[in-house]
CSV table of C-alpha atoms in Angstrom, one decimal:
chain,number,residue,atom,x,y,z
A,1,UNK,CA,102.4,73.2,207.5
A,2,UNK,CA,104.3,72.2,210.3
A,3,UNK,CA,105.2,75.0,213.3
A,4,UNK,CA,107.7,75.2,215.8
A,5,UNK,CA,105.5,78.2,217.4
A,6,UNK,CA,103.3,76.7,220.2
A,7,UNK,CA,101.2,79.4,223.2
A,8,UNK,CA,104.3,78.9,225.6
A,9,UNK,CA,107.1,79.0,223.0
A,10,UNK,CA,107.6,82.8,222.3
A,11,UNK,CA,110.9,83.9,221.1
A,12,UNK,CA,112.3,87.4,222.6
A,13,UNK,CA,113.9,88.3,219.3
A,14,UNK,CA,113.7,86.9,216.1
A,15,UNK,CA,116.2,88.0,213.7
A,16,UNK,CA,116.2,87.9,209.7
A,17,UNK,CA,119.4,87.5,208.3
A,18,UNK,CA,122.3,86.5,209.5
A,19,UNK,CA,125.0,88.8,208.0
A,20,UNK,CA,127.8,91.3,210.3
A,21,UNK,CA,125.1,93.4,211.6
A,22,UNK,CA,122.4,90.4,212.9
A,23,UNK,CA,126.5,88.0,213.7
A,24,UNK,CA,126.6,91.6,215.8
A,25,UNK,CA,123.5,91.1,217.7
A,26,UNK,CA,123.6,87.6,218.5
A,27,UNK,CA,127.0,88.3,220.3
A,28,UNK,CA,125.6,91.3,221.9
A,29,UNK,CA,122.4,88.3,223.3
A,30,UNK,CA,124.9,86.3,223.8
A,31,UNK,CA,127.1,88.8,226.3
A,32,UNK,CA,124.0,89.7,228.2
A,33,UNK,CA,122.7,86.3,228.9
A,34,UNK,CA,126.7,85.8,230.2
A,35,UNK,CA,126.2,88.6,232.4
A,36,UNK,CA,122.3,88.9,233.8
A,37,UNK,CA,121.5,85.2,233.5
A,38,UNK,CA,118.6,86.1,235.6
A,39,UNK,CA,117.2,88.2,232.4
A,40,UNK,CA,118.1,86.4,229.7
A,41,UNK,CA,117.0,87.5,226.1
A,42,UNK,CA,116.1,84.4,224.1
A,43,UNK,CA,116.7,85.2,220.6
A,44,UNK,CA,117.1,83.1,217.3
A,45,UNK,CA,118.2,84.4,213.9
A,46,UNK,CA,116.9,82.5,210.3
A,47,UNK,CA,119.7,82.4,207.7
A,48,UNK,CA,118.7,81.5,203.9
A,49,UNK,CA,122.7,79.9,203.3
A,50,UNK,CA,123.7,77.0,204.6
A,51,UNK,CA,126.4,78.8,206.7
A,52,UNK,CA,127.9,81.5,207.3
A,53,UNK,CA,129.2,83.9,204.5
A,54,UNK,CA,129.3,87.5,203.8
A,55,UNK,CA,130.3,88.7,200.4
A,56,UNK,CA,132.2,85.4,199.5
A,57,UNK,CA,132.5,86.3,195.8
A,58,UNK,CA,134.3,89.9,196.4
A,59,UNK,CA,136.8,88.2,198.7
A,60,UNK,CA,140.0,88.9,196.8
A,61,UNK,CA,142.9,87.9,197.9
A,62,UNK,CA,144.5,91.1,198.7
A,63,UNK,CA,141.8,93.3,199.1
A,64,UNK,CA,141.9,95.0,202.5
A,65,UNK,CA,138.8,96.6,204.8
A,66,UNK,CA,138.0,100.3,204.3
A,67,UNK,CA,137.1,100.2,208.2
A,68,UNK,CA,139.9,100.3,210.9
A,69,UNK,CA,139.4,97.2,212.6
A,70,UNK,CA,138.9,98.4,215.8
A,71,UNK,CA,135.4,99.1,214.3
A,72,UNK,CA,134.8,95.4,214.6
A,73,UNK,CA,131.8,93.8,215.9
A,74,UNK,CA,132.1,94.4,219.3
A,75,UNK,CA,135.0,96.8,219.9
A,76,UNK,CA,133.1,100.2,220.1
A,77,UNK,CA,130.1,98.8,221.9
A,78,UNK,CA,132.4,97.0,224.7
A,79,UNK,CA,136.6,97.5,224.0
A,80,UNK,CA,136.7,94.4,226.9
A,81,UNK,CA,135.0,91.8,224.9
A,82,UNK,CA,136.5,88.7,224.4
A,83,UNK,CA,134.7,89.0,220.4
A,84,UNK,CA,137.1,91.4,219.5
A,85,UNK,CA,139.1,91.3,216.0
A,86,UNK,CA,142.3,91.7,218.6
A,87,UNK,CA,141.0,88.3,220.2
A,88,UNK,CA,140.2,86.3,217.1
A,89,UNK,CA,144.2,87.2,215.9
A,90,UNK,CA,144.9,85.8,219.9
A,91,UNK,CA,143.0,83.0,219.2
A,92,UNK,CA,144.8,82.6,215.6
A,93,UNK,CA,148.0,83.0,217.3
A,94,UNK,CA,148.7,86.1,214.8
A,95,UNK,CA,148.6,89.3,217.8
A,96,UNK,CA,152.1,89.7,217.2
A,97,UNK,CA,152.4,89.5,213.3
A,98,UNK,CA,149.4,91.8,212.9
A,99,UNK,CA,150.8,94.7,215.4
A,100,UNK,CA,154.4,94.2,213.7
A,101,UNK,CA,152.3,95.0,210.0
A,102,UNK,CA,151.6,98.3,211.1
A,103,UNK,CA,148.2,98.6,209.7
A,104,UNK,CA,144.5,99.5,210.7
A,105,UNK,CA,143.2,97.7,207.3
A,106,UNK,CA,143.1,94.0,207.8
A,107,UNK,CA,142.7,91.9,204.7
A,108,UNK,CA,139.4,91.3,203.8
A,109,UNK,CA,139.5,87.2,203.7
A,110,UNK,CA,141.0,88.0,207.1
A,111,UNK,CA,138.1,89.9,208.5
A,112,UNK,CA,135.5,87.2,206.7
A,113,UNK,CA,137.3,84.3,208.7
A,114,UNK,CA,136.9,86.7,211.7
A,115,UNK,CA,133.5,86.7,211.4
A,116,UNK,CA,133.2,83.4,210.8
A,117,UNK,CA,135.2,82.6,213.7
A,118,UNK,CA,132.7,85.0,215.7
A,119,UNK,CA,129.6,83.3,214.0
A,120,UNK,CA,131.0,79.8,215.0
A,121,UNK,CA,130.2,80.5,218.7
A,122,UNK,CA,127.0,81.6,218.8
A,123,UNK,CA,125.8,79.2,216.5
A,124,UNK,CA,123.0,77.9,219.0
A,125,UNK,CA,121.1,80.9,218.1
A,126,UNK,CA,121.0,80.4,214.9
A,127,UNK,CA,119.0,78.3,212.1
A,128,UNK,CA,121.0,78.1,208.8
A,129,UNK,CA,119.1,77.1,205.0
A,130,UNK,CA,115.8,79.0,206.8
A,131,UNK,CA,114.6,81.7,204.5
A,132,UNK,CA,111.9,83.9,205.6
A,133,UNK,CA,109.4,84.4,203.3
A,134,UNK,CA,106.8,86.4,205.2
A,135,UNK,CA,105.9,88.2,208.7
A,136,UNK,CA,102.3,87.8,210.2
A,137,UNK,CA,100.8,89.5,213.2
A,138,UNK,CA,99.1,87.6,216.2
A,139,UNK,CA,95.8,89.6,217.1
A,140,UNK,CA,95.1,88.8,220.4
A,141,UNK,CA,91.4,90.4,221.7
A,142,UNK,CA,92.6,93.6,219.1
A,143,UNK,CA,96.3,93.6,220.4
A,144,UNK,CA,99.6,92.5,218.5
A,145,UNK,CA,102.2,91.2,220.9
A,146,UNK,CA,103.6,88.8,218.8
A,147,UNK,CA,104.4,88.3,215.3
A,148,UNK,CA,105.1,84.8,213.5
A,149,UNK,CA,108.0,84.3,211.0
A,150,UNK,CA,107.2,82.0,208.2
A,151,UNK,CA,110.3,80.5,206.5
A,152,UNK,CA,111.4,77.5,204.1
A,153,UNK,CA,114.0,75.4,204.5
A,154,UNK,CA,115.9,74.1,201.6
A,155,UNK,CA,113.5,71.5,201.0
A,156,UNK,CA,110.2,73.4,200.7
A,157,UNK,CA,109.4,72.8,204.3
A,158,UNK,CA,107.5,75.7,206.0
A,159,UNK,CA,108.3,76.2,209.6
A,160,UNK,CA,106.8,79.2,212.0
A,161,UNK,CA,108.2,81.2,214.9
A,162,UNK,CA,106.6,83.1,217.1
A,163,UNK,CA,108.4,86.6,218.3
A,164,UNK,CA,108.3,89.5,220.8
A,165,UNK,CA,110.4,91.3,218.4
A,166,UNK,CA,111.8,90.8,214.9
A,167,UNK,CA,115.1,92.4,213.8
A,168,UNK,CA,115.3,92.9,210.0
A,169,UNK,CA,118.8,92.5,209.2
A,170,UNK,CA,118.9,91.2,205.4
A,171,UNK,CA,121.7,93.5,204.4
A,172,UNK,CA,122.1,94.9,200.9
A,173,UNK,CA,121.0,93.5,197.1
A,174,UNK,CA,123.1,93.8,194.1
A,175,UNK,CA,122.2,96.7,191.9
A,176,UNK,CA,122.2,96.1,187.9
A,177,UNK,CA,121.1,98.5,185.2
A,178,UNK,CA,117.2,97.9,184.2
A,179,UNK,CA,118.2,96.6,180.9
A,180,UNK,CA,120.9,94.2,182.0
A,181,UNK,CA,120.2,90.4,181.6
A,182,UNK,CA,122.2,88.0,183.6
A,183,UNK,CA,123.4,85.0,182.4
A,184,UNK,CA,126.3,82.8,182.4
A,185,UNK,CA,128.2,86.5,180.3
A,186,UNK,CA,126.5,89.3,182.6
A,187,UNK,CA,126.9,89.2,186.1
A,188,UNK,CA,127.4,91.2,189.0
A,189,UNK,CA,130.7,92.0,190.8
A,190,UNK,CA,129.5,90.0,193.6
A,191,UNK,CA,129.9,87.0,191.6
A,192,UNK,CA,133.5,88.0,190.6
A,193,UNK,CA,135.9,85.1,193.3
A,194,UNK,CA,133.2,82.9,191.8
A,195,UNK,CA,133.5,83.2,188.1
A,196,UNK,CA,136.9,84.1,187.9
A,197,UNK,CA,137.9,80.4,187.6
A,198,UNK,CA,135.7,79.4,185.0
A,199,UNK,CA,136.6,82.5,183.2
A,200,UNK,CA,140.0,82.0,183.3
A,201,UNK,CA,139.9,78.4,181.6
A,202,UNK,CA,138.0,79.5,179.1
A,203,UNK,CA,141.1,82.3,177.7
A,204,UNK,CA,138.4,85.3,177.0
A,205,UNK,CA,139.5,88.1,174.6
A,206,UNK,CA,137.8,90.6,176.2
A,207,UNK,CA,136.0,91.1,179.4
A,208,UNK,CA,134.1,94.8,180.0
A,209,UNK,CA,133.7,96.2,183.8
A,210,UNK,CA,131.4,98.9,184.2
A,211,UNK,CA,131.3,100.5,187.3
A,212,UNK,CA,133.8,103.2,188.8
A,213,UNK,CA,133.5,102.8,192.1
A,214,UNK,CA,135.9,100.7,194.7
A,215,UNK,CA,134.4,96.9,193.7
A,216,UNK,CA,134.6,98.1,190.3
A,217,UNK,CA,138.4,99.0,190.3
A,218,UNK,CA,138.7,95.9,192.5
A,219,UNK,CA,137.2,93.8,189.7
A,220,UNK,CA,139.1,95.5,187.4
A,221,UNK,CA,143.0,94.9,188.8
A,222,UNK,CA,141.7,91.3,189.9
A,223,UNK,CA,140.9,90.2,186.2
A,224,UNK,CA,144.0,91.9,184.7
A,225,UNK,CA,146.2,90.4,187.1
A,226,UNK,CA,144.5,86.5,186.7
A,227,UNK,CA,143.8,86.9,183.1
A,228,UNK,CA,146.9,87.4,181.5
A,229,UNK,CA,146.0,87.0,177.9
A,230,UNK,CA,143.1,89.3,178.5
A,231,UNK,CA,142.1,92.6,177.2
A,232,UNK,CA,140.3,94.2,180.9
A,233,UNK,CA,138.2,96.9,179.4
A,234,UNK,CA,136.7,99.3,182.7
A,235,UNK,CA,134.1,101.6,181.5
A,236,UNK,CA,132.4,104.8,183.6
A,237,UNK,CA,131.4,108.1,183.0
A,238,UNK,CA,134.2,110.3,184.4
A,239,UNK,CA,137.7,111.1,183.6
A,240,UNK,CA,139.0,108.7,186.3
A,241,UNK,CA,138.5,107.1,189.5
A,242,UNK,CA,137.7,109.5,192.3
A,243,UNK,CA,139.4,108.9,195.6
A,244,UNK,CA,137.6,108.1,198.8
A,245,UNK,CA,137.8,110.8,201.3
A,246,UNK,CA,139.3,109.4,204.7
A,247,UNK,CA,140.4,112.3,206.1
A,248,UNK,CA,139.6,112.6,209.7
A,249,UNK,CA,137.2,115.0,209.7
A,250,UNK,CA,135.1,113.9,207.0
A,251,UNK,CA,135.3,110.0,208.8
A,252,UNK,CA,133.4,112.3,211.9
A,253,UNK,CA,130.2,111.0,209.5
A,254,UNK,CA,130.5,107.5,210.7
A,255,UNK,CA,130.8,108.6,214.5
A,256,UNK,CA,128.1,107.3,216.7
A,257,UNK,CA,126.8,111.1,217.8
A,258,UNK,CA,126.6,111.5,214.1
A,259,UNK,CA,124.0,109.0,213.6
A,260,UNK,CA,122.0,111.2,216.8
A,261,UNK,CA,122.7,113.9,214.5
A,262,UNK,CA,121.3,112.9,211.5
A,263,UNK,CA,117.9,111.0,213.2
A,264,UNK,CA,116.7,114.4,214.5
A,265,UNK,CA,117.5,117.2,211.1
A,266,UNK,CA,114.7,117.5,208.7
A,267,UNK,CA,114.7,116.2,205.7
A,268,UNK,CA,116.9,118.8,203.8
A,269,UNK,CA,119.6,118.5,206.2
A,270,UNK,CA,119.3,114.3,205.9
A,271,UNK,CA,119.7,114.8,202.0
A,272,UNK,CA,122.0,117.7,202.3
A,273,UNK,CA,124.3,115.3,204.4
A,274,UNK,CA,124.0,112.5,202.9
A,275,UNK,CA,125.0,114.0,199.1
A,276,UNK,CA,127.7,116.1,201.1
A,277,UNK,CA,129.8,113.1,202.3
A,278,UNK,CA,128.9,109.9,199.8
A,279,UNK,CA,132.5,110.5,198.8
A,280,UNK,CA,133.3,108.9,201.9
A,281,UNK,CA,131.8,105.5,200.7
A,282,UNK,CA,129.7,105.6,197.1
A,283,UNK,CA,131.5,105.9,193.8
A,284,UNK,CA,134.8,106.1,195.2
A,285,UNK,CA,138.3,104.1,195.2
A,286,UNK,CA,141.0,104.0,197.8
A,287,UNK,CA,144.2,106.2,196.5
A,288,UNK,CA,146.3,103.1,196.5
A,289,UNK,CA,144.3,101.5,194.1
A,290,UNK,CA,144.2,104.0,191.9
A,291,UNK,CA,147.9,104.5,191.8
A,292,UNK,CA,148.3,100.8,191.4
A,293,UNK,CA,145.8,100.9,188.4
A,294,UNK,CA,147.3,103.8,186.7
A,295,UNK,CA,151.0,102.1,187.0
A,296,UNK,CA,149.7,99.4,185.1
A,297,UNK,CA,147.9,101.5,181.7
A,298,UNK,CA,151.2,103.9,181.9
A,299,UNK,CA,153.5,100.4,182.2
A,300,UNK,CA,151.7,99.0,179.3
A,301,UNK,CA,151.7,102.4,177.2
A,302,UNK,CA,155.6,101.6,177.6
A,303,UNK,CA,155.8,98.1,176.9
A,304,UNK,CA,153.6,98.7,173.7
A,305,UNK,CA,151.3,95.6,174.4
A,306,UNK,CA,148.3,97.2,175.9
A,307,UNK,CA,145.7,94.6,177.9
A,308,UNK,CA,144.0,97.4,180.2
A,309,UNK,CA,141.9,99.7,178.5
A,310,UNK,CA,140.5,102.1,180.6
A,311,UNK,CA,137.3,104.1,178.4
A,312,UNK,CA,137.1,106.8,180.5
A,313,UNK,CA,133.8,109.8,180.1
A,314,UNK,CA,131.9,107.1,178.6
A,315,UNK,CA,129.0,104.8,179.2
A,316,UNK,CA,127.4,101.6,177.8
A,317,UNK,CA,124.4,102.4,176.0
A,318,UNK,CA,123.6,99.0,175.0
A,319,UNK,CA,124.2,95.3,175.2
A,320,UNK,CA,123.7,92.4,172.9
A,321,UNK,CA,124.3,88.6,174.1
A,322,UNK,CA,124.2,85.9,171.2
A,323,UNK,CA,125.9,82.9,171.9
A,324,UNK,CA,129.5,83.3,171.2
A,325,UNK,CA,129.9,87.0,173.0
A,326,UNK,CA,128.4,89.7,174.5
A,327,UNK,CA,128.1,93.1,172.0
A,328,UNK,CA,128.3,96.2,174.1
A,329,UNK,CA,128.3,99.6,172.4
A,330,UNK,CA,129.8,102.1,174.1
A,331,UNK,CA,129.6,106.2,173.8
A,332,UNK,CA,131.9,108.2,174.5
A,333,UNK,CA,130.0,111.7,176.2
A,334,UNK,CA,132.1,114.4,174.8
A,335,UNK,CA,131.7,113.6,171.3
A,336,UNK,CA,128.8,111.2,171.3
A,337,UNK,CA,131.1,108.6,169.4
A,338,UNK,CA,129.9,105.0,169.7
A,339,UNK,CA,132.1,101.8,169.4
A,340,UNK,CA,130.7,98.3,169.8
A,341,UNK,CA,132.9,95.7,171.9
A,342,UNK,CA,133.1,91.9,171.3
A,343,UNK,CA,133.2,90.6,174.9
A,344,UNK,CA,133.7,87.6,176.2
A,345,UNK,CA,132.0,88.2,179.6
A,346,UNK,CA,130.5,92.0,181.4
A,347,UNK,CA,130.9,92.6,184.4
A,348,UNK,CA,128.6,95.3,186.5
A,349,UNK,CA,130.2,96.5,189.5
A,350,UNK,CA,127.1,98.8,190.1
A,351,UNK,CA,126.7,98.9,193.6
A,352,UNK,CA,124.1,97.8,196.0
A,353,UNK,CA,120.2,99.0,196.9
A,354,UNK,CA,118.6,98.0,200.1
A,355,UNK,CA,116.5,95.8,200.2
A,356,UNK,CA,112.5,96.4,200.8
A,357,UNK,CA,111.7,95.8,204.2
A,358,UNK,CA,107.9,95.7,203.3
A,359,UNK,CA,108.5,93.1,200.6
A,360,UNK,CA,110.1,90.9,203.6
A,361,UNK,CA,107.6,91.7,206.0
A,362,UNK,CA,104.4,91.1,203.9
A,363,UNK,CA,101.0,91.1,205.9
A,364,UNK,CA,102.8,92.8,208.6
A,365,UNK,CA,104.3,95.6,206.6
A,366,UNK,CA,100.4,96.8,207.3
A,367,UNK,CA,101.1,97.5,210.9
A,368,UNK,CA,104.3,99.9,210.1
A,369,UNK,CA,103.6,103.3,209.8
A,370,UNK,CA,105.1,105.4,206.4
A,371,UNK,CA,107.0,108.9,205.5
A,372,UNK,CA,105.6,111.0,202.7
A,373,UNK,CA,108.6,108.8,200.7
A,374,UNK,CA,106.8,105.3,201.5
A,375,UNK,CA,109.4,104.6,203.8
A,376,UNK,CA,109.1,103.3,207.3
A,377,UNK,CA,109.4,105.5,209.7
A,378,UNK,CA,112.2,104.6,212.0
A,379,UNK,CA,112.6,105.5,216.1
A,380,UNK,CA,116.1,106.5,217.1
A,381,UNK,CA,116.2,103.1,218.6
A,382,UNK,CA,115.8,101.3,215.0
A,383,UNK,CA,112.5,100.8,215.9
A,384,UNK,CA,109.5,101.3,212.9
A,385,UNK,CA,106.9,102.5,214.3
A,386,UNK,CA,103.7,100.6,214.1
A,387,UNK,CA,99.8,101.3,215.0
A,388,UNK,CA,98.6,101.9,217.9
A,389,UNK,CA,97.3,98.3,218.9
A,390,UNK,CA,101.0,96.9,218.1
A,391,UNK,CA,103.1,96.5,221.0
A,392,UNK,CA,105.4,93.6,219.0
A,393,UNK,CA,108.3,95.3,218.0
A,394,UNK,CA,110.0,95.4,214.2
A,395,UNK,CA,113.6,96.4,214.7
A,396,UNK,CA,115.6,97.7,211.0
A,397,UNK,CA,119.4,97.5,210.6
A,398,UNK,CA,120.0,98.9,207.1
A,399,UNK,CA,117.9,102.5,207.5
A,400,UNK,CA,120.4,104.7,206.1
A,401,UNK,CA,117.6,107.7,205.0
A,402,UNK,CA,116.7,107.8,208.8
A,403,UNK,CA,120.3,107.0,210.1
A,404,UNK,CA,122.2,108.3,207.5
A,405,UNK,CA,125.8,106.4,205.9
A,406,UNK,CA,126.2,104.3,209.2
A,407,UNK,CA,123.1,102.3,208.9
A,408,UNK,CA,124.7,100.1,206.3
A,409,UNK,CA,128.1,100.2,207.0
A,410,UNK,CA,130.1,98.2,209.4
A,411,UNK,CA,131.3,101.5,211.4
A,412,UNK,CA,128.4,102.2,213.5
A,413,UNK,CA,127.4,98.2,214.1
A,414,UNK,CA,128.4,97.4,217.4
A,415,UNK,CA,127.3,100.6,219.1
A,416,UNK,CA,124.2,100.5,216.7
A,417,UNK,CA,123.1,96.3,218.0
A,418,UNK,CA,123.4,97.8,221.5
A,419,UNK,CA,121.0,100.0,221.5
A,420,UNK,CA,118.6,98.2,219.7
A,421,UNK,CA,119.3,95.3,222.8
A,422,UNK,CA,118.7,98.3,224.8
A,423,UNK,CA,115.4,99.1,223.5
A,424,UNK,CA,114.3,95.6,223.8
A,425,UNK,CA,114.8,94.9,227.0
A,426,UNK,CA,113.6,98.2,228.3
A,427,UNK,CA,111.2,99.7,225.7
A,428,UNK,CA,111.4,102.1,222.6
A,429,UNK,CA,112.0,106.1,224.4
A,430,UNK,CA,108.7,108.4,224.0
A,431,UNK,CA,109.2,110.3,220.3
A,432,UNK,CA,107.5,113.3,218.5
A,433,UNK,CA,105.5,112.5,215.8
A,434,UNK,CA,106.4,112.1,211.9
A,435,UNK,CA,104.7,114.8,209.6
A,436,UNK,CA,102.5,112.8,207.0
A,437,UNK,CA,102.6,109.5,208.6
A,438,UNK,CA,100.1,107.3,206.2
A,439,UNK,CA,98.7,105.4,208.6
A,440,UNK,CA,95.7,105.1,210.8
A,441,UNK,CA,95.8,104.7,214.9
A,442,UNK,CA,94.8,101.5,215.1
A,443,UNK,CA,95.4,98.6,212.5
A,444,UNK,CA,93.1,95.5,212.6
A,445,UNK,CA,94.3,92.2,211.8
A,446,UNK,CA,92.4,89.8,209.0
């Protein structure tokens, strides 16, 4: 095992993951070490890809954000930073073009090449093709002031750093149903800019999407549109796609003081809120999209030739892959009628689960302290809270049942990176206790 960790080479922050929210952090480093270069916060974040890239295979052409872009990476944390979406179009010479398109919804290959952009200079904190693959604590006379970060490079090679803090920003994992298979047929919508290619050449028949939320309608108007000799059958289980509710009131769930908000109410409240506003974000499609989508199944009811076939109150109760097609039977929930469809590929734009911070963390997911769920328990500050004898410090972008909608979404980011920076550099604030917190005081080390 080799090590880049040696006694006098302790890294401030060590970040996992390099998506928008970790990009985020590394410009917030990156700002303070410009200004207080007589405090500066040495900080390296471990990528798994080989470069930047943030949802590459959903990157449709003419997809646009959901999120004004003045909720950029930067923007709400520090309106004068020169990170800004506003500067990146300065940069790209486009400042005019975009004010003259009258929009708040940039394209989302647009946003992606501002990250990318925004990832391309800061790029000394950060070590691409390095996957973590486990967290250890460094007992020290029965204290834990530093944690090393074991990852892998491409190669197999093991390499260890040693942190002050690590900030768990892996993002999100695609979701599938327990008794989906993927193969070269199945897949996830996240593959979708990837496949679409290969799908294409090969002149399917029939291709299924199941899924009726915004990447599912998404996938749905992308593969009629570049599959013109194709049958696009979308399958979900209610009458039609529900529109996302932007309305300014409702977007108050994505406002910073929400997230204070939502840290301090009990449980109920946290569910109560949480099932109150996911039409803001889960299961739901942007009005345009919809109109757009029904145009096309009323133009084709018209025209007589009918290529989008939208199985509405149903469901897919089963799947069968040989290898010519993939046989999915679906119901259809008023009448319990069943139909079984030869397709040519299925596509499962099922959303997205967070991923386990506990898996990530391995023998240092022992320090972290638990709700009566099994979740960490998560400071105000996006700090867990660990034992007693730990004064290292695990930081969790991603907590949306402590945080609530924000902690996953791009809305909240920039505010959200600086207090965590905040709490680094001048310690985690004094909290009440969790009720049923399944951990002892003091956790020892073997």
């Amino acid at each position: 095992m080799t090590s880049d960790a040696q006694p006098h080479e302790v890294r401030d922050v060590v970040g996992i993951g390099f998506g928008p929210s970790n990009l985020a952090m590394a410009i917030a480093v990156h700002e303070h070490n410009r200004r207080h270069p007589e405090q500066p916060v040495d900080a390296l974040f471990l990528e798994r890809q080989p470069s930047f890239g943030w949802h590459r295979g959903m990157l449709i052409d003419d997809a646009t954000m959901q999120v004004s872009f003045l909720k950029d990476l930067v923007t709400m944390r520090d309106p004068s930073s020169d990170f800004s979406f506003l500067c990146y179009l300065r940069d790209r010479d486009r400042l005019v073009e975009f004010i003259n398109h009258k929009t708040m919804f940039p394209l989302r290959t647009e946003f992606h090449d501002y990250f990318e952009w925004a990832a391309a200079r800061v790029t000394d904190q950060v070590r691409y093709g390095a996957e973590v693959v486990s967290v250890r604590p460094v007992e020290v006379d029965g204290e834990v002031a530093h944690f090393d970060v074991i990852a892998k490079d491409a190669d197999g090679l093991i390499s260890t750093v040693r942190a002050r803090n690590v900030l768990i920003g892996t993002g999100l994992r695609p979701r599938l149903p327990a008794d989906a298979v993927p193969s070269d047929r199945v897949w996830h919508n996240i593959e979708l800019m990837h496949r679409v290619g290969d799908l294409a050449r090969s002149e399917p028949h029939r291709v299924l999407v199941v899924g009726s939320g915004q990447s599912g309608a998404e996938a749905v108007a992308e593969l009629h549109s570049a599959l013109p000799g194709t049958q696009v059958c979308a399958v979900f289980a209610r009458y039609g796609y529900a529109p996302a509710d932007d309305s300014p009131f409702a977007n108050r769930i994505f406002d910073p003081r929400a997230v204070d908000h939502f840290h301090g109410a009990s449980a109920e409240v946290k569910q109560m809120l949480l099932d109150y506003h996911r039409n803001t974000n889960y299961s739901v499609v942007d009005m345009d999209l919809i109109e757009e989508l029904y145009r096309r199944e009323y133009r084709e009811k018209v025209t007589g030739r009918k290529r989008l076939d939208i199985r509405i109150a149903s469901r897919v109760t089963y799947t069968r892959e040989t290898d010519e097609a993939v046989y999915a039977t679906v119901e259809f929930l008023p009448t319990g009628e069943t139909e079984v469809l030869e397709c040519d590929a299925v596509v499962y734009a099922t959303g997205f689960r967070p991923a386990d911070p506990f898996d990530l963390l391995g023998r240092a997911a022992a320090v972290c302290e638990r709700d009566a769920a099994g979740l960490p328990v998560v400071g105000r500050d996006y700090r867990v809270r660990t034992a007693a004898n730990v004064t290292a410090g695990i930081y969790l972008q991603g907590a949306e049942h402590s945080h609530g909608l924000t902690a996953t979404l791009l809305s909240a980011t920039a505010v959200r990176v600086g207090e965590i920076l905040d709490s680094i550099l001048h310690g985690s604030p004094d909290e009440a206790p969790v009720e049923q917190v399944a951990l002892p005081q003091r956790v020892a080390i073997s």
